Coordinates of N, CA and C in Angstrom, one line a residue:
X155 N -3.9 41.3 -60.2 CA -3.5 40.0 -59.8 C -2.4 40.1 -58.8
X156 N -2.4 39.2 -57.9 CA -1.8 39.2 -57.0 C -0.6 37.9 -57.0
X157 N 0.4 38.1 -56.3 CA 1.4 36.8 -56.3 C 2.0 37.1 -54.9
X158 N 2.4 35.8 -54.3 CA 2.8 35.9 -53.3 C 4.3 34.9 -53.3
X159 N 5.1 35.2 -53.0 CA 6.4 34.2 -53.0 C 6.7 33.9 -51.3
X160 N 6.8 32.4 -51.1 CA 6.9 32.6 -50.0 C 8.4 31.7 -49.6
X161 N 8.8 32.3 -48.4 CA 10.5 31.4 -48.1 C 10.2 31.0 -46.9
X162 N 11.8 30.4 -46.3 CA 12.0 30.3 -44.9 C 11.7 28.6 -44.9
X163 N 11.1 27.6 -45.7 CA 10.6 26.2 -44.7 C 12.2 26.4 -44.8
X164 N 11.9 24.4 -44.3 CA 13.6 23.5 -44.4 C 13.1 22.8 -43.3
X165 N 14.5 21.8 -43.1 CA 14.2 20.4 -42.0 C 15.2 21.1 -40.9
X166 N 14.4 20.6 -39.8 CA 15.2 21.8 -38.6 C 15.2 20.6 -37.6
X167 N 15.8 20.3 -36.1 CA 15.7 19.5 -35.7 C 14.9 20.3 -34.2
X168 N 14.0 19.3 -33.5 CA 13.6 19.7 -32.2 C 13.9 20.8 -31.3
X169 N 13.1 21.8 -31.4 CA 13.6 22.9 -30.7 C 14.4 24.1 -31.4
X170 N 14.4 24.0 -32.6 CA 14.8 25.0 -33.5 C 14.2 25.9 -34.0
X171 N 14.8 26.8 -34.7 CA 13.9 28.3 -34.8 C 14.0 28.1 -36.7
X172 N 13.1 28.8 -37.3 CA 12.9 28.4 -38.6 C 11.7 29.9 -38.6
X173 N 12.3 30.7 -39.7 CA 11.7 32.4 -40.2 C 10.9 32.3 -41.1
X174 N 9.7 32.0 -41.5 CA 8.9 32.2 -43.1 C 8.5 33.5 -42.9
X175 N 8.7 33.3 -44.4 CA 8.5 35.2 -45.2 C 7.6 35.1 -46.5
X176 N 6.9 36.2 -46.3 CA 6.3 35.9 -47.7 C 5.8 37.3 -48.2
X177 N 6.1 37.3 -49.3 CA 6.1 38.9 -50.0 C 4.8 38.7 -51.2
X178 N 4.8 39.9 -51.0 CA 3.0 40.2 -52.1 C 3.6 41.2 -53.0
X179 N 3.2 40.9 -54.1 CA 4.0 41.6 -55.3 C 2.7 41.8 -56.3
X180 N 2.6 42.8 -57.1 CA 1.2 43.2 -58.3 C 0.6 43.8 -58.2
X181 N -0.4 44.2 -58.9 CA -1.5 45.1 -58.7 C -2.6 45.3 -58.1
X182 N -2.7 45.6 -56.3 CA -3.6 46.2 -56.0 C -3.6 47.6 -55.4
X183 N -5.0 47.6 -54.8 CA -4.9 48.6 -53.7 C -4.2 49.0 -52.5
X184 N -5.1 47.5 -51.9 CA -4.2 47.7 -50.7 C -4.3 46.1 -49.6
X185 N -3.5 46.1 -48.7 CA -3.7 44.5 -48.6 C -4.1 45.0 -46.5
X186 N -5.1 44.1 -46.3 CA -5.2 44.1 -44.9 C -4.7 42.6 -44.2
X187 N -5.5 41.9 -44.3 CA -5.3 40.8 -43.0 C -4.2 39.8 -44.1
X188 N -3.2 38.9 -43.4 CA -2.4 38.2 -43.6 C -2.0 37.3 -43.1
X189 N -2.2 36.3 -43.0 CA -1.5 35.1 -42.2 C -1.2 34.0 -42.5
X190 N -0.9 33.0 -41.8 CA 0.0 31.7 -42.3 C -1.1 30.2 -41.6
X191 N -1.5 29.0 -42.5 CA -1.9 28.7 -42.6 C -0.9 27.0 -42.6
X192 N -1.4 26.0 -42.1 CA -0.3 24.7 -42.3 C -1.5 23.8 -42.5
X193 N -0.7 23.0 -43.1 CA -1.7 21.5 -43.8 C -0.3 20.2 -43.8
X194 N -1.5 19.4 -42.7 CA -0.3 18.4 -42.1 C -0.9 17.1 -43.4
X195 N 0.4 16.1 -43.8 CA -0.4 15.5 -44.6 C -1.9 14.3 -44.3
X196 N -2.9 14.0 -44.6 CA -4.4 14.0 -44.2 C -5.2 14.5 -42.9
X197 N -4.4 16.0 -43.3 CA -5.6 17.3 -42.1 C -5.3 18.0 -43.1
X198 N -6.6 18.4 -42.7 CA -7.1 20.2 -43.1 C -6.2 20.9 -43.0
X199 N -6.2 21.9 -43.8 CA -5.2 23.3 -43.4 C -5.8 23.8 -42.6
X200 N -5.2 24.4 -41.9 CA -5.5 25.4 -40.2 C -4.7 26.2 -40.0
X201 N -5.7 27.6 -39.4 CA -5.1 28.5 -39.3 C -4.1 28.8 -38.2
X202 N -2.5 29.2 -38.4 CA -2.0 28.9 -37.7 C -1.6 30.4 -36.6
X203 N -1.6 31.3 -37.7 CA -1.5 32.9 -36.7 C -2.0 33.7 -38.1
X204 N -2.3 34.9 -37.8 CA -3.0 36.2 -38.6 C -2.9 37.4 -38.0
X205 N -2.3 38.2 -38.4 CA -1.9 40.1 -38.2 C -2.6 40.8 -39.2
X206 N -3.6 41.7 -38.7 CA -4.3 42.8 -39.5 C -3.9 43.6 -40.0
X207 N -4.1 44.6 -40.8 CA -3.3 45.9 -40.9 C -3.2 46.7 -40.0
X208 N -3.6 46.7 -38.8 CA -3.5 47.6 -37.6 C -2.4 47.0 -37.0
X209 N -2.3 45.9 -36.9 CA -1.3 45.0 -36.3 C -1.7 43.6 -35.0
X210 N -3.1 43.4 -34.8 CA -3.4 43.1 -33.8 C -3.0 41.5 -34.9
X211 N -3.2 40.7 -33.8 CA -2.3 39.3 -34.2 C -3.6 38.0 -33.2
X212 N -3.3 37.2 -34.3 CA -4.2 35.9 -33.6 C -3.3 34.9 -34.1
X213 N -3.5 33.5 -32.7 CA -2.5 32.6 -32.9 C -3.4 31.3 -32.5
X214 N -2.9 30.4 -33.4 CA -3.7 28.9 -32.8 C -3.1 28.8 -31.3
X215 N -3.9 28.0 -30.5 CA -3.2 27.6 -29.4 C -2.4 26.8 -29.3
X216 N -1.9 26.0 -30.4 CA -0.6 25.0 -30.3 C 0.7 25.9 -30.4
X217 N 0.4 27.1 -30.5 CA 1.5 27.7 -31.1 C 2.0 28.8 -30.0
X218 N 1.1 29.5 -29.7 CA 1.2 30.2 -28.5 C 2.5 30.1 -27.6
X219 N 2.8 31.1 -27.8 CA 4.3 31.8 -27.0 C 5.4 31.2 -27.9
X220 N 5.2 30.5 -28.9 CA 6.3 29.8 -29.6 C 6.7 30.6 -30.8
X221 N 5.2 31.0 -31.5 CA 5.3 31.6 -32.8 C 5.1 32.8 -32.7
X222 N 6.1 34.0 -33.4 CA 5.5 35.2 -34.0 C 5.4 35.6 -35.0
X223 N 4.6 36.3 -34.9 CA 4.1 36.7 -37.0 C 4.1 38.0 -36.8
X224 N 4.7 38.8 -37.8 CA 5.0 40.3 -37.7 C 4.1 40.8 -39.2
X225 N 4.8 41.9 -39.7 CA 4.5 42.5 -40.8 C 5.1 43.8 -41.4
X226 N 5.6 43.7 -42.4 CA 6.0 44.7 -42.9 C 5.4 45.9 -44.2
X227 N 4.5 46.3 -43.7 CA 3.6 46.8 -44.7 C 4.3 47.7 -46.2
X228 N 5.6 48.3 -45.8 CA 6.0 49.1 -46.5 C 6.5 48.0 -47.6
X229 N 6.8 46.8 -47.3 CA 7.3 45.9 -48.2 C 6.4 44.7 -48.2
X230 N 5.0 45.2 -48.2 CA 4.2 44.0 -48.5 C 4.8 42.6 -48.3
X231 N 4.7 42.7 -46.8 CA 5.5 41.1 -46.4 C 5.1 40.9 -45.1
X232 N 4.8 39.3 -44.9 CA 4.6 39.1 -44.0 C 5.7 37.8 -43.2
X233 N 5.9 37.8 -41.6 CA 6.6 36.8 -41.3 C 6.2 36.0 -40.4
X234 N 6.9 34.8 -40.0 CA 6.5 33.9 -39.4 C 7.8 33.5 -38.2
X235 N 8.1 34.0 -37.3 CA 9.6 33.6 -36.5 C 8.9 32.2 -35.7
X236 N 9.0 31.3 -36.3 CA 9.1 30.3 -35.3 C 10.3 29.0 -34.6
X237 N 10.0 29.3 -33.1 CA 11.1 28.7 -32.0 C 10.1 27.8 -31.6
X238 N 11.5 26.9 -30.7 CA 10.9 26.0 -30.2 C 10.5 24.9 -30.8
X239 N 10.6 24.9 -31.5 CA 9.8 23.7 -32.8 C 9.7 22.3 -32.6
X240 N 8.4 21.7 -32.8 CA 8.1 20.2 -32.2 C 7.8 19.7 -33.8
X241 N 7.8 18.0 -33.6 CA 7.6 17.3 -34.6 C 5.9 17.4 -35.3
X242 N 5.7 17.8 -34.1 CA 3.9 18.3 -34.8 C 3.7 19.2 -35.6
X243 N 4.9 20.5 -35.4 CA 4.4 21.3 -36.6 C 5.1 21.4 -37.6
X244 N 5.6 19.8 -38.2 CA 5.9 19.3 -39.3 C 4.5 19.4 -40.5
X245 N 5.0 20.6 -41.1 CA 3.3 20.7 -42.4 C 4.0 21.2 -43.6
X246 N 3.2 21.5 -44.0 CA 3.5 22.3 -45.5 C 2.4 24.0 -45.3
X247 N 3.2 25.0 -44.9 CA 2.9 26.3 -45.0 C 2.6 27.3 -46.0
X248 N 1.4 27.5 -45.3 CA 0.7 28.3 -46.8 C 0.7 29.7 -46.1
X249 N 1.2 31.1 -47.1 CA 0.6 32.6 -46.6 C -0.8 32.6 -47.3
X250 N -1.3 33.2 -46.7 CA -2.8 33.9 -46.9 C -3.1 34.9 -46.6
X251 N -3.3 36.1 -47.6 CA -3.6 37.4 -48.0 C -4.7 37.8 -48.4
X252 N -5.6 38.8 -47.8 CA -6.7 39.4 -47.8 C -6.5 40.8 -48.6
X253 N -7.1 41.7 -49.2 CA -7.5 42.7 -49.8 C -8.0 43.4 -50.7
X254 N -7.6 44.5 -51.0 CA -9.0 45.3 -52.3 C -8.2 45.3 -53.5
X255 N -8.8 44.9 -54.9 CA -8.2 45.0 -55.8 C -8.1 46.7 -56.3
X256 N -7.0 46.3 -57.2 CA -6.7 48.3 -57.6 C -7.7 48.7 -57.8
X257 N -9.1 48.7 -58.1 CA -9.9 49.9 -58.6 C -10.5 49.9 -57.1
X258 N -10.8 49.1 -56.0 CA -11.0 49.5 -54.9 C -12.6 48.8 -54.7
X259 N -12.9 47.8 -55.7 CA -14.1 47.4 -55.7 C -14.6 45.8 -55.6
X260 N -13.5 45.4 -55.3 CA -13.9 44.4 -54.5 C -12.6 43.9 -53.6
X261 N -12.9 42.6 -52.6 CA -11.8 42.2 -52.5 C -11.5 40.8 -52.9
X262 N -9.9 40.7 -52.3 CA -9.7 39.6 -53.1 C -8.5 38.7 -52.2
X263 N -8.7 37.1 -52.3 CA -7.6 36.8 -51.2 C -6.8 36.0 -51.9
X264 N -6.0 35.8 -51.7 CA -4.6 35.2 -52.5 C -4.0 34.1 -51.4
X265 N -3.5 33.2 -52.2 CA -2.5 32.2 -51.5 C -1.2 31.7 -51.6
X266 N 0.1 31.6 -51.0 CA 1.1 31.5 -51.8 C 0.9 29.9 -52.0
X267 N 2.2 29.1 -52.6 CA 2.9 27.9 -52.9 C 2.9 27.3 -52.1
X268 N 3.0 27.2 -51.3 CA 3.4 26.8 -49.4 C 4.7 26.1 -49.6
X269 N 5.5 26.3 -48.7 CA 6.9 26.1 -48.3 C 6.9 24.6 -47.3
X270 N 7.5 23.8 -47.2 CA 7.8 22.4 -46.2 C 8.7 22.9 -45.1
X271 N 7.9 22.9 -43.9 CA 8.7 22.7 -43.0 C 8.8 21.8 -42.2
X272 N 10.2 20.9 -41.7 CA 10.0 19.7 -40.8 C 11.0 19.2 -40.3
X273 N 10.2 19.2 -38.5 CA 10.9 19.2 -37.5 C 11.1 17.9 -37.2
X274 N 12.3 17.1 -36.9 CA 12.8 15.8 -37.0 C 12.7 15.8 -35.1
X275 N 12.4 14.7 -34.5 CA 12.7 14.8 -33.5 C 13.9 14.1 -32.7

């Protein structure tokens, strides 16, 4: 079983930088793809950026040059540095975690709590 704790929302104003973090804690093997997901209230959650375990990285295009998403594998964590910040990407942030469970025989994807973040204009 997997758990993910995730930090970093809060109310930020226009143009502000705001860090989400989110750590994977329990029993597996091993975790590959990871990324951060937002759900504005009546939309779909959408994918907002994703880092593999190699490191290669995908980003929505609303986000682009604004957001980075890193990773820290030795601490099963992933981050989210986001600058610049508009009233649009006022959501509720979810991490999303991909990988094999301990015996190595299947996989399995996890979701955290999601955190509120929101940018006042």
């Amino acid at each position: 079983q997997v758990q993910l704790v995730e930090s970093g929302g809060g109310l930020v104003q226009a143009g502000g930088s705001l860090r989400l973090s989110c750590a994977a804690s329990g029993s597996f093997f091993s975790i590959d793809d990871m990324g951060w997901y937002r759900q504005a209230p009546g939309k779909q959650r959408d994918l907002v950026a994703s880092i593999m375990d190699g490191g290669s990285t995908n980003y929505a295009d609303s986000v682009k040059g604004r957001f980075t998403i890193s990773r820290d594998n030795a601490k099963n964590t992933v981050y989210m540095q986001m600058n610049s910040l508009k009233p649009e990407d006022t959501a509720v942030y979810y991490c999303n975690v991909w990988g094999y469970t301990y015996d190595r025989r299947n996989r399995f994807v996890s979701w955290g709590q999601g955190t509120q973040v929101t940018v006042s204009s």
